[in-house]
CSV table of C-alpha atoms in Angstrom, one decimal:
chain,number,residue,atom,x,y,z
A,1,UNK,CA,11.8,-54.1,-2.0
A,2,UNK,CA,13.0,-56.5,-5.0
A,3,UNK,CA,12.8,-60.3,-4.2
A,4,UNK,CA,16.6,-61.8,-4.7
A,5,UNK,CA,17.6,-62.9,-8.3
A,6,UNK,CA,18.3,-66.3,-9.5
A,7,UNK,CA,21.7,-66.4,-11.5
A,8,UNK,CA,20.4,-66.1,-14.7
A,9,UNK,CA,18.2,-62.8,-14.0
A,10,UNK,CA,21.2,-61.3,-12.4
A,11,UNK,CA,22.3,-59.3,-15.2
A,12,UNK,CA,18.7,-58.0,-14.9
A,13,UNK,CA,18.7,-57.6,-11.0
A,14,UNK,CA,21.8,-55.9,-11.1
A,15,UNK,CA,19.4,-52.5,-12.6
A,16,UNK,CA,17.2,-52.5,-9.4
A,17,UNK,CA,17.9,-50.5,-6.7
A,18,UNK,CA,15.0,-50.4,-4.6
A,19,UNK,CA,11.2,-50.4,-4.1
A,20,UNK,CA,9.5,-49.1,-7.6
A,21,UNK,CA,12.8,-47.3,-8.5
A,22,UNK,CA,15.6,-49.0,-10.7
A,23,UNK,CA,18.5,-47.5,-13.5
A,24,UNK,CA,17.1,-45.6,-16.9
A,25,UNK,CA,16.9,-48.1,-19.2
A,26,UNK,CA,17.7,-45.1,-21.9
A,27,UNK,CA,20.3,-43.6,-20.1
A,28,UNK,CA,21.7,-45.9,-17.5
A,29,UNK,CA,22.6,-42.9,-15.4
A,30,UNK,CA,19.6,-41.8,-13.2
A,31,UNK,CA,16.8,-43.7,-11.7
A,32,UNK,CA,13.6,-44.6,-13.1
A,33,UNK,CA,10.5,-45.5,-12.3
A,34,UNK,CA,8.8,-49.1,-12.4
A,35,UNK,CA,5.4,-47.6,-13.1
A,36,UNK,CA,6.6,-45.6,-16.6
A,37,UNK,CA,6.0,-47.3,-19.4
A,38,UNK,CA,9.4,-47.1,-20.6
A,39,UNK,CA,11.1,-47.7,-17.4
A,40,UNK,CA,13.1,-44.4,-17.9
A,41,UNK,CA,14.1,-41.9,-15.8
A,42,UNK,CA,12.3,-38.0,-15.6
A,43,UNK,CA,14.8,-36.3,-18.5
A,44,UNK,CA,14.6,-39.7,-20.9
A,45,UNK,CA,10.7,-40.6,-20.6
A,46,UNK,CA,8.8,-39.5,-23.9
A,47,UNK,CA,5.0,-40.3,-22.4
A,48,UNK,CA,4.0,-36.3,-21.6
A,49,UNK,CA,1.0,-38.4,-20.1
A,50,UNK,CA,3.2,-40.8,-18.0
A,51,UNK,CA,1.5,-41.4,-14.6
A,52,UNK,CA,4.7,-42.2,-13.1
A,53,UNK,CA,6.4,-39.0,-13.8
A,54,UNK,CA,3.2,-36.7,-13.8
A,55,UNK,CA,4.2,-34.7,-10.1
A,56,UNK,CA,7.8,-34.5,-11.7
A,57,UNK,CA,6.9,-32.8,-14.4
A,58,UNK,CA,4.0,-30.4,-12.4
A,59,UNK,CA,7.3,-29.8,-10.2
A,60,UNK,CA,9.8,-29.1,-12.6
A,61,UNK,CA,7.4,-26.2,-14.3
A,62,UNK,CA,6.4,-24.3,-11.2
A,63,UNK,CA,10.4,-24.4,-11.1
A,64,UNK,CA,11.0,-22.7,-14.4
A,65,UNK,CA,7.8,-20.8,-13.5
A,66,UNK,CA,9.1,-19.1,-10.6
A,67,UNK,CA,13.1,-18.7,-12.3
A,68,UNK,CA,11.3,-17.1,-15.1
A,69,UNK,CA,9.6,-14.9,-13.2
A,70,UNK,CA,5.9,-16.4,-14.8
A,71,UNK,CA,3.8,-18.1,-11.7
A,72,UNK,CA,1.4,-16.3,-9.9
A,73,UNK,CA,3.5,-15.1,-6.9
A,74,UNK,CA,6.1,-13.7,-9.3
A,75,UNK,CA,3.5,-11.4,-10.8
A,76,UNK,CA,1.7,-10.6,-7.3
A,77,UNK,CA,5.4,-10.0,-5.8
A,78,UNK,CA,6.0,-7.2,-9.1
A,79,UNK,CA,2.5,-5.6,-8.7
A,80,UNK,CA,3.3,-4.9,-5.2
A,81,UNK,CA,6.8,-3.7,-6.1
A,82,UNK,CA,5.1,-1.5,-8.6
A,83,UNK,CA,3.1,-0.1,-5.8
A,84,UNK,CA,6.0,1.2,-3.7
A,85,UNK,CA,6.6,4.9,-2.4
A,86,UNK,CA,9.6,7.0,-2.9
A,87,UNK,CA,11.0,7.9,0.4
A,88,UNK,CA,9.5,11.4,1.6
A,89,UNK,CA,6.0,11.6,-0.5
A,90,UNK,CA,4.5,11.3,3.2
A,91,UNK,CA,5.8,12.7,6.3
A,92,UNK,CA,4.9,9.2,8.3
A,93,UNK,CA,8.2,6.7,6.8
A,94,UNK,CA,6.3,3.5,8.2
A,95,UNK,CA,4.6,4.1,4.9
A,96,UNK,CA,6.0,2.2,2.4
A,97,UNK,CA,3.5,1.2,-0.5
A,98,UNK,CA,0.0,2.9,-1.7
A,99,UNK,CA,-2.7,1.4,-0.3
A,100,UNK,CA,-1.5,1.1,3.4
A,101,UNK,CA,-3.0,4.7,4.2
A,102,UNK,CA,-6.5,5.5,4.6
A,103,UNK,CA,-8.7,8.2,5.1
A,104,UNK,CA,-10.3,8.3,8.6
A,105,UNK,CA,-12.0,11.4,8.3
A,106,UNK,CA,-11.9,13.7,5.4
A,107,UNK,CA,-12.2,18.2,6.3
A,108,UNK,CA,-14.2,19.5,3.1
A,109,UNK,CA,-16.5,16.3,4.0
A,110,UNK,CA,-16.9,17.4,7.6
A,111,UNK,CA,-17.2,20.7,6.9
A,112,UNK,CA,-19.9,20.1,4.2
A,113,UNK,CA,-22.6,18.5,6.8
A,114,UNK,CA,-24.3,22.0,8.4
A,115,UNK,CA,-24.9,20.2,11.4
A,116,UNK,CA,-21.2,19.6,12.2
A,117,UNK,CA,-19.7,22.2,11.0
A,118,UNK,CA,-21.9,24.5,12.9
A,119,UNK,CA,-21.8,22.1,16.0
A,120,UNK,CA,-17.6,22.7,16.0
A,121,UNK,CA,-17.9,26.5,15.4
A,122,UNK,CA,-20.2,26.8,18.6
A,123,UNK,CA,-17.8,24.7,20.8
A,124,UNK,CA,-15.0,26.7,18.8
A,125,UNK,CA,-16.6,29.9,20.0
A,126,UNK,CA,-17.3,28.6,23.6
A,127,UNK,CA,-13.8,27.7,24.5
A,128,UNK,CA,-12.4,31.1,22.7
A,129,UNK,CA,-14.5,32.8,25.2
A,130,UNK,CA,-13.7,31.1,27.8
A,131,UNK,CA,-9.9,31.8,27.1
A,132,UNK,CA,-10.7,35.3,27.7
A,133,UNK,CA,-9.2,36.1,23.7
A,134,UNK,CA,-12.0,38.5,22.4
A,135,UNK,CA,-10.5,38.3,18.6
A,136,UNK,CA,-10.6,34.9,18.3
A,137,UNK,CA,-14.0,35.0,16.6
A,138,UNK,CA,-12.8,36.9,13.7
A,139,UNK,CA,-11.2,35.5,10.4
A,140,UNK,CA,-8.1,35.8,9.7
A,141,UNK,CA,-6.4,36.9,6.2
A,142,UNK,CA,-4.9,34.7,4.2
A,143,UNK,CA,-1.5,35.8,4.5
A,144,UNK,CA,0.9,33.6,5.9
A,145,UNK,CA,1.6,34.0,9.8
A,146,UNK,CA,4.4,32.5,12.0
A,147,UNK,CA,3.1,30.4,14.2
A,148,UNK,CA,1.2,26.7,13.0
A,149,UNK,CA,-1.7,27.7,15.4
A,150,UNK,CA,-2.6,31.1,13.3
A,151,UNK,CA,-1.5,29.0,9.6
A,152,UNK,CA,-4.1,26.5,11.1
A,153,UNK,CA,-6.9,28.7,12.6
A,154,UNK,CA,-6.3,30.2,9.0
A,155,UNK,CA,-7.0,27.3,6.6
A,156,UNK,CA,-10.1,26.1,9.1
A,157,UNK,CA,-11.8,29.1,9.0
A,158,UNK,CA,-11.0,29.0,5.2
A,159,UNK,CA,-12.2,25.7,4.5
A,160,UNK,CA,-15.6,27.0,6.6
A,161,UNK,CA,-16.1,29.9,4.4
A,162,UNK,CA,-15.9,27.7,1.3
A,163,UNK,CA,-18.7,25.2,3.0
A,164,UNK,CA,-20.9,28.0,3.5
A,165,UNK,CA,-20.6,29.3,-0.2
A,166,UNK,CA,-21.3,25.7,-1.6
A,167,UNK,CA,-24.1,25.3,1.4
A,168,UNK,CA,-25.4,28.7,-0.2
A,169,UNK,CA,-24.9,28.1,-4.0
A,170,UNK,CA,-27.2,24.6,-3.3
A,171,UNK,CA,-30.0,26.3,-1.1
């Protein structure tokens, strides 16, 4: 806070506001700053290196920045809008953007390991017996069939018949 004036610095005084803040000497309009070198206010001062109105300036071009679309978070904000899905490419709608799915456990990969793909045939077998269904061992044809058990039993046992031709073509 500003000490009082005398009468003959009043004209002076008359500037100051308050702490290190007084008029634009340029302008007349907004404040200024005590520390800049020209007394002036953010818009009038000339100094690009003015310590007074340094976090102004830093301020006023992460402003623009964002407006213009330019700072970081603008561009992060349009790569992930980039990355968007149409509505319907997966049956699951809480998927919104690539990259929020993952693969837990991938078929051709399971049934490429011998071991577990012969380990799930076995059990496969075991609980087809069990069900008292004699055909159930047998591959079906490719043709499409009405229920989604048979379309399924149907692209297993196809995706196992293509396992053990790669498992034979690398022996």
């Amino acid at each position: 806070i500003s000490e009082p004036c005398t009468p003959k610095e009043e004209s002076r005084c008359a500037n100051v506001t308050s702490g290190d803040k007084l008029l634009c000497k340029k302008c007349n309009k907004k404040l200024g700053r005590r520390a800049c070198p020209e007394q002036a206010c953010l818009n009038c001062c000339s100094d690009v290196k003015c310590p007074a109105h340094l976090e102004g300036r830093k301020g006023r071009k992460q402003r623009t920045a964002l407006l213009e679309g330019t700072s970081e978070i603008s561009i992060l904000a349009a790569q992930k809008r980039e990355l968007a899905l149409q509505p319907g490419v997966f049956r699951e709608p809480a998927f919104h953007f690539i990259g929020e799915t993952l693969t837990i456990w991938n078929l051709t990969e399971y049934f490429a390991n011998s071991k577990w793909r012969d380990d799930a045939l076995r059990k496969s077998r075991q609980r087809n017996s069990r069900s008292g269904n004699p055909g159930a061992n047998a591959v079906l044809s490719k043709r499409k069939t009405g229920s989604r058990r048979k379309r399924f039993k149907t692209v297993m046992d196809a995706l196992y018949q293509k396992s053990l031709e790669k498992s034979d073509n690398s022996s």
